[in-house]
């Protein structure tokens, strides 16, 4: 019995194989690439087409056989009657074969008598009679009939042996009318088939639209959520099947919302909690710093380390708080028109390299941009920090109109350094949070937490601008960071910085 | 005479460290852990400057601000957690003169306090009394009258008014006022000026909604006129 199992297996295997073949065929016919909507559409269309085709073919078959049968029976009866008359005529006047054939009716006739074929029509000759029919009638001496192709039409040939006259009578009756009638039926069926298919496709369109609509809504909701609008929910429906999707989706969003909010709140809470001890640390360190000279040398060194890292820690907490505000969507910019050149100079003055050169292109000294000056200043401070850490301290800032914008409606502030430049693929990665760059830890070094560029990107995005990094274009090694901002008002310096006062008057 | 600072802060360690840092400036520092304590101490020994943390147990910083304002024209610096919330404007509306966000450097705090305690510029000869219609300012006495009646201004409001009065009909931008009155640089918060102008108008205008003295010069700044 050990081989019972192996023999039991093949059918199962075959079945799965068959299923696989069907599945593969279906997949080949309806590849996944085709969307659900189209798949439904194709299914409905094809279903309607196949159904109507089957219906049409069956109907046509039945109609045809009943038509032909009716006609054949009538024709055969007529042929027998005619044969009888021909035989009577022949017996009366055996010499006038042709006369006996022509004296009545319109049918095409052929008489085989004494080895001679006589026809009353050129269109009907011995050659038109199939051998099988000829054999049956002439050799077997039996009445027979057959439908043949005669010219362009079908025709019925009836063969009747005239035993008393020792002749064989063949009659050809065209089935053109029958064929015409069948053709009409055929056309009608084709038409109704086409209509059915069209209705099927229309129905498919309707159904697919209905089916896909909740999916489209879900997709729209999902992208809204991806953009941070966590209050997005799917409308509840009465449909039991859809309700499943809607409920699951809404539950998911709610969970996600809670989690994201909790994460954001956590970061924010942690940073807030860190502020108080930092406050104490900073104040105490300053008190010690004012007595630095009274301390022994080793304590002085330790104090310097302490003060340096308190400042660094403070910066990190500020950055984390700012990031958590971004994540919570809680940032409200305090926007005002800023004279760009003056602003950049002021921002440099409070940065870690206050002597950085600014090169500005013609007319750019007249530019105003709309922005939150303290946040924008952080962006440039961060970019300068990045350049300093990366290139060892000689960045320069270039203000120019955007290269790709002849209307001068956008301005670029470029921070250019002469460091080691960017390696391929690093251009985007450096804007990620806590990224430390690929160049052997050189970029972040011991300073900064790697949040500076991420924050810069977030701030610039909030200002409806863009920021990107690339290698220098002038052939010198080094990176450049381009901040692209909209020009607010041009050539009206007087209408500057005071916009906000209007609201307070 | 040494400057007396009252710090209102519920975190004992912050209070202690700020006290140490401010004492290094040669100032006298009183401490209060709650608003209620602060009011009691202030009534007992009025300070020259009050430092208030907005987040306090019991009565909050805003309420404390308003209470002290009723008692005195003393400069008030408030400490907030965030810059971009309603806190800043609400604190200024409640009567604070300046604000700082935690964590701040004590050096920054002492600089702000010094700016707030600056005296008004000595008036030019023959300008001991400045008249703007029904509004009269006597800088050397720190006195302002509207239609003959005394107008109680805080020290900062008074300095702001004197600054505007220094160049009658001249236009002052927010940056200039921030620098002259608060000692802030380019990155000072323009809302300080806006809220103080609003507060000033409540006191020196007959109809604060239709100012005739402290007027806005669209797109440029503020001006004092008669």
PDB file of N, CA, C and O in Angstrom, chain B residues 36-68:
ATOM      1  N   UNK B  36       0.783  84.790  44.480  1.00  0.00           N
ATOM      2  CA  UNK B  36       0.280  85.339  45.732  1.00  0.00           C
ATOM      3  C   UNK B  36       1.435  85.875  46.578  1.00  0.00           C
ATOM      4  O   UNK B  36       1.372  87.004  47.100  1.00  0.00           O
ATOM      5  N   UNK B  37       2.508  85.072  46.664  1.00  0.00           N
ATOM      6  CA  UNK B  37       3.699  85.509  47.408  1.00  0.00           C
ATOM      7  C   UNK B  37       4.265  86.777  46.787  1.00  0.00           C
ATOM      8  O   UNK B  37       4.672  87.706  47.496  1.00  0.00           O
ATOM      9  N   UNK B  38       4.297  86.802  45.444  1.00  0.00           N
ATOM     10  CA  UNK B  38       4.888  87.936  44.739  1.00  0.00           C
ATOM     11  C   UNK B  38       4.162  89.225  45.099  1.00  0.00           C
ATOM     12  O   UNK B  38       4.796  90.248  45.373  1.00  0.00           O
ATOM     13  N   UNK B  39       2.813  89.160  45.128  1.00  0.00           N
ATOM     14  CA  UNK B  39       2.033  90.363  45.441  1.00  0.00           C
ATOM     15  C   UNK B  39       2.356  90.844  46.857  1.00  0.00           C
ATOM     16  O   UNK B  39       2.585  92.037  47.089  1.00  0.00           O
ATOM     17  N   UNK B  40       2.433  89.891  47.778  1.00  0.00           N
ATOM     18  CA  UNK B  40       2.741  90.235  49.164  1.00  0.00           C
ATOM     19  C   UNK B  40       4.111  90.891  49.271  1.00  0.00           C
ATOM     20  O   UNK B  40       4.264  91.950  49.892  1.00  0.00           O
ATOM     21  N   UNK B  41       5.096  90.280  48.625  1.00  0.00           N
ATOM     22  CA  UNK B  41       6.461  90.819  48.691  1.00  0.00           C
ATOM     23  C   UNK B  41       6.517  92.197  48.039  1.00  0.00           C
ATOM     24  O   UNK B  41       7.132  93.127  48.554  1.00  0.00           O
ATOM     25  N   UNK B  42       5.837  92.317  46.884  1.00  0.00           N
ATOM     26  CA  UNK B  42       5.897  93.576  46.145  1.00  0.00           C
ATOM     27  C   UNK B  42       5.265  94.719  46.937  1.00  0.00           C
ATOM     28  O   UNK B  42       5.772  95.841  46.939  1.00  0.00           O
ATOM     29  N   UNK B  43       4.171  94.403  47.612  1.00  0.00           N
ATOM     30  CA  UNK B  43       3.512  95.444  48.407  1.00  0.00           C
ATOM     31  C   UNK B  43       4.389  95.872  49.576  1.00  0.00           C
ATOM     32  O   UNK B  43       4.388  97.026  49.985  1.00  0.00           O
ATOM     33  N   UNK B  44       5.156  94.905  50.057  1.00  0.00           N
ATOM     34  CA  UNK B  44       6.041  95.163  51.182  1.00  0.00           C
ATOM     35  C   UNK B  44       7.275  95.965  50.763  1.00  0.00           C
ATOM     36  O   UNK B  44       7.555  97.029  51.305  1.00  0.00           O
ATOM     37  N   UNK B  45       7.987  95.426  49.772  1.00  0.00           N
ATOM     38  CA  UNK B  45       9.177  96.103  49.267  1.00  0.00           C
ATOM     39  C   UNK B  45       9.116  96.172  47.751  1.00  0.00           C
ATOM     40  O   UNK B  45       9.478  95.221  47.064  1.00  0.00           O
ATOM     41  N   UNK B  46       8.623  97.299  47.225  1.00  0.00           N
ATOM     42  CA  UNK B  46       8.474  97.417  45.773  1.00  0.00           C
ATOM     43  C   UNK B  46       9.818  97.244  45.063  1.00  0.00           C
ATOM     44  O   UNK B  46      10.830  97.783  45.502  1.00  0.00           O
ATOM     45  N   UNK B  47       9.799  96.443  43.981  1.00  0.00           N
ATOM     46  CA  UNK B  47      11.017  96.198  43.208  1.00  0.00           C
ATOM     47  C   UNK B  47      11.113  97.207  42.072  1.00  0.00           C
ATOM     48  O   UNK B  47      10.150  97.900  41.756  1.00  0.00           O
ATOM     49  N   UNK B  48      12.294  97.284  41.454  1.00  0.00           N
ATOM     50  CA  UNK B  48      12.474  98.157  40.293  1.00  0.00           C
ATOM     51  C   UNK B  48      12.069  97.445  39.010  1.00  0.00           C
ATOM     52  O   UNK B  48      11.713  98.077  38.014  1.00  0.00           O
ATOM     53  N   UNK B  49      12.204  96.122  39.038  1.00  0.00           N
ATOM     54  CA  UNK B  49      11.831  95.297  37.884  1.00  0.00           C
ATOM     55  C   UNK B  49      11.220  94.005  38.409  1.00  0.00           C
ATOM     56  O   UNK B  49      11.684  93.480  39.425  1.00  0.00           O
ATOM     57  N   UNK B  50      10.169  93.526  37.712  1.00  0.00           N
ATOM     58  CA  UNK B  50       9.596  92.231  38.102  1.00  0.00           C
ATOM     59  C   UNK B  50       9.753  91.259  36.940  1.00  0.00           C
ATOM     60  O   UNK B  50       9.476  91.588  35.787  1.00  0.00           O
ATOM     61  N   UNK B  51      10.242  90.065  37.266  1.00  0.00           N
ATOM     62  CA  UNK B  51      10.415  89.003  36.278  1.00  0.00           C
ATOM     63  C   UNK B  51       9.369  87.941  36.572  1.00  0.00           C
ATOM     64  O   UNK B  51       9.336  87.391  37.668  1.00  0.00           O
ATOM     65  N   UNK B  52       8.465  87.679  35.606  1.00  0.00           N
ATOM     66  CA  UNK B  52       7.350  86.760  35.874  1.00  0.00           C
ATOM     67  C   UNK B  52       7.330  85.606  34.885  1.00  0.00           C
ATOM     68  O   UNK B  52       7.321  85.816  33.669  1.00  0.00           O
ATOM     69  N   UNK B  53       7.324  84.398  35.422  1.00  0.00           N
ATOM     70  CA  UNK B  53       7.116  83.225  34.571  1.00  0.00           C
ATOM     71  C   UNK B  53       5.614  83.079  34.356  1.00  0.00           C
ATOM     72  O   UNK B  53       4.837  83.161  35.305  1.00  0.00           O
ATOM     73  N   UNK B  54       5.211  82.896  33.107  1.00  0.00           N
ATOM     74  CA  UNK B  54       3.789  82.796  32.796  1.00  0.00           C
ATOM     75  C   UNK B  54       3.150  81.587  33.465  1.00  0.00           C
ATOM     76  O   UNK B  54       2.038  81.636  33.981  1.00  0.00           O
ATOM     77  N   UNK B  55       3.908  80.459  33.470  1.00  0.00           N
ATOM     78  CA  UNK B  55       3.361  79.227  34.035  1.00  0.00           C
ATOM     79  C   UNK B  55       3.603  79.207  35.540  1.00  0.00           C
ATOM     80  O   UNK B  55       4.699  78.919  35.989  1.00  0.00           O
ATOM     81  N   UNK B  56       2.550  79.535  36.274  1.00  0.00           N
ATOM     82  CA  UNK B  56       2.677  79.555  37.732  1.00  0.00           C
ATOM     83  C   UNK B  56       1.534  78.767  38.348  1.00  0.00           C
ATOM     84  O   UNK B  56       0.433  78.725  37.795  1.00  0.00           O
ATOM     85  N   UNK B  57       1.788  78.144  39.484  1.00  0.00           N
ATOM     86  CA  UNK B  57       0.667  77.518  40.182  1.00  0.00           C
ATOM     87  C   UNK B  57      -0.176  78.634  40.809  1.00  0.00           C
ATOM     88  O   UNK B  57       0.333  79.726  41.042  1.00  0.00           O
ATOM     89  N   UNK B  58      -1.436  78.372  41.054  1.00  0.00           N
ATOM     90  CA  UNK B  58      -2.297  79.427  41.612  1.00  0.00           C
ATOM     91  C   UNK B  58      -2.614  80.453  40.547  1.00  0.00           C
ATOM     92  O   UNK B  58      -2.903  80.091  39.412  1.00  0.00           O
ATOM     93  N   UNK B  59      -2.538  81.742  40.875  1.00  0.00           N
ATOM     94  CA  UNK B  59      -2.828  82.740  39.850  1.00  0.00           C
ATOM     95  C   UNK B  59      -1.686  82.723  38.833  1.00  0.00           C
ATOM     96  O   UNK B  59      -0.521  82.584  39.188  1.00  0.00           O
ATOM     97  N   UNK B  60      -2.073  82.791  37.550  1.00  0.00           N
ATOM     98  CA  UNK B  60      -1.037  82.643  36.526  1.00  0.00           C
ATOM     99  C   UNK B  60      -0.326  83.970  36.261  1.00  0.00           C
ATOM    100  O   UNK B  60      -0.667  85.015  36.834  1.00  0.00           O
ATOM    101  N   UNK B  61       0.659  83.906  35.432  1.00  0.00           N
ATOM    102  CA  UNK B  61       1.498  85.062  35.151  1.00  0.00           C
ATOM    103  C   UNK B  61       0.742  86.251  34.606  1.00  0.00           C
ATOM    104  O   UNK B  61       1.036  87.402  34.955  1.00  0.00           O
ATOM    105  N   UNK B  62      -0.258  85.974  33.750  1.00  0.00           N
ATOM    106  CA  UNK B  62      -1.027  87.074  33.161  1.00  0.00           C
ATOM    107  C   UNK B  62      -1.774  87.843  34.255  1.00  0.00           C
ATOM    108  O   UNK B  62      -1.769  89.065  34.302  1.00  0.00           O
ATOM    109  N   UNK B  63      -2.414  87.052  35.122  1.00  0.00           N
ATOM    110  CA  UNK B  63      -3.190  87.648  36.203  1.00  0.00           C
ATOM    111  C   UNK B  63      -2.284  88.472  37.136  1.00  0.00           C
ATOM    112  O   UNK B  63      -2.607  89.596  37.516  1.00  0.00           O
ATOM    113  N   UNK B  64      -1.117  87.881  37.436  1.00  0.00           N
ATOM    114  CA  UNK B  64      -0.149  88.560  38.304  1.00  0.00           C
ATOM    115  C   UNK B  64       0.295  89.878  37.667  1.00  0.00           C
ATOM    116  O   UNK B  64       0.407  90.915  38.326  1.00  0.00           O
ATOM    117  N   UNK B  65       0.523  89.818  36.349  1.00  0.00           N
ATOM    118  CA  UNK B  65       0.916  90.993  35.570  1.00  0.00           C
ATOM    119  C   UNK B  65      -0.119  92.110  35.760  1.00  0.00           C
ATOM    120  O   UNK B  65       0.229  93.258  36.066  1.00  0.00           O
ATOM    121  N   UNK B  66      -1.378  91.738  35.554  1.00  0.00           N
ATOM    122  CA  UNK B  66      -2.457  92.732  35.658  1.00  0.00           C
ATOM    123  C   UNK B  66      -2.531  93.295  37.075  1.00  0.00           C
ATOM    124  O   UNK B  66      -2.710  94.499  37.279  1.00  0.00           O
ATOM    125  N   UNK B  67      -2.372  92.425  38.072  1.00  0.00           N
ATOM    126  CA  UNK B  67      -2.455  92.865  39.463  1.00  0.00           C
ATOM    127  C   UNK B  67      -1.337  93.861  39.775  1.00  0.00           C
ATOM    128  O   UNK B  67      -1.580  94.918  40.371  1.00  0.00           O
ATOM    129  N   UNK B  68      -0.123  93.518  39.379  1.00  0.00           N
ATOM    130  CA  UNK B  68       1.005  94.416  39.663  1.00  0.00           C
ATOM    131  C   UNK B  68       0.841  95.736  38.911  1.00  0.00           C
ATOM    132  O   UNK B  68       1.148  96.806  39.435  1.00  0.00           O
TER     133      UNK B  68
END
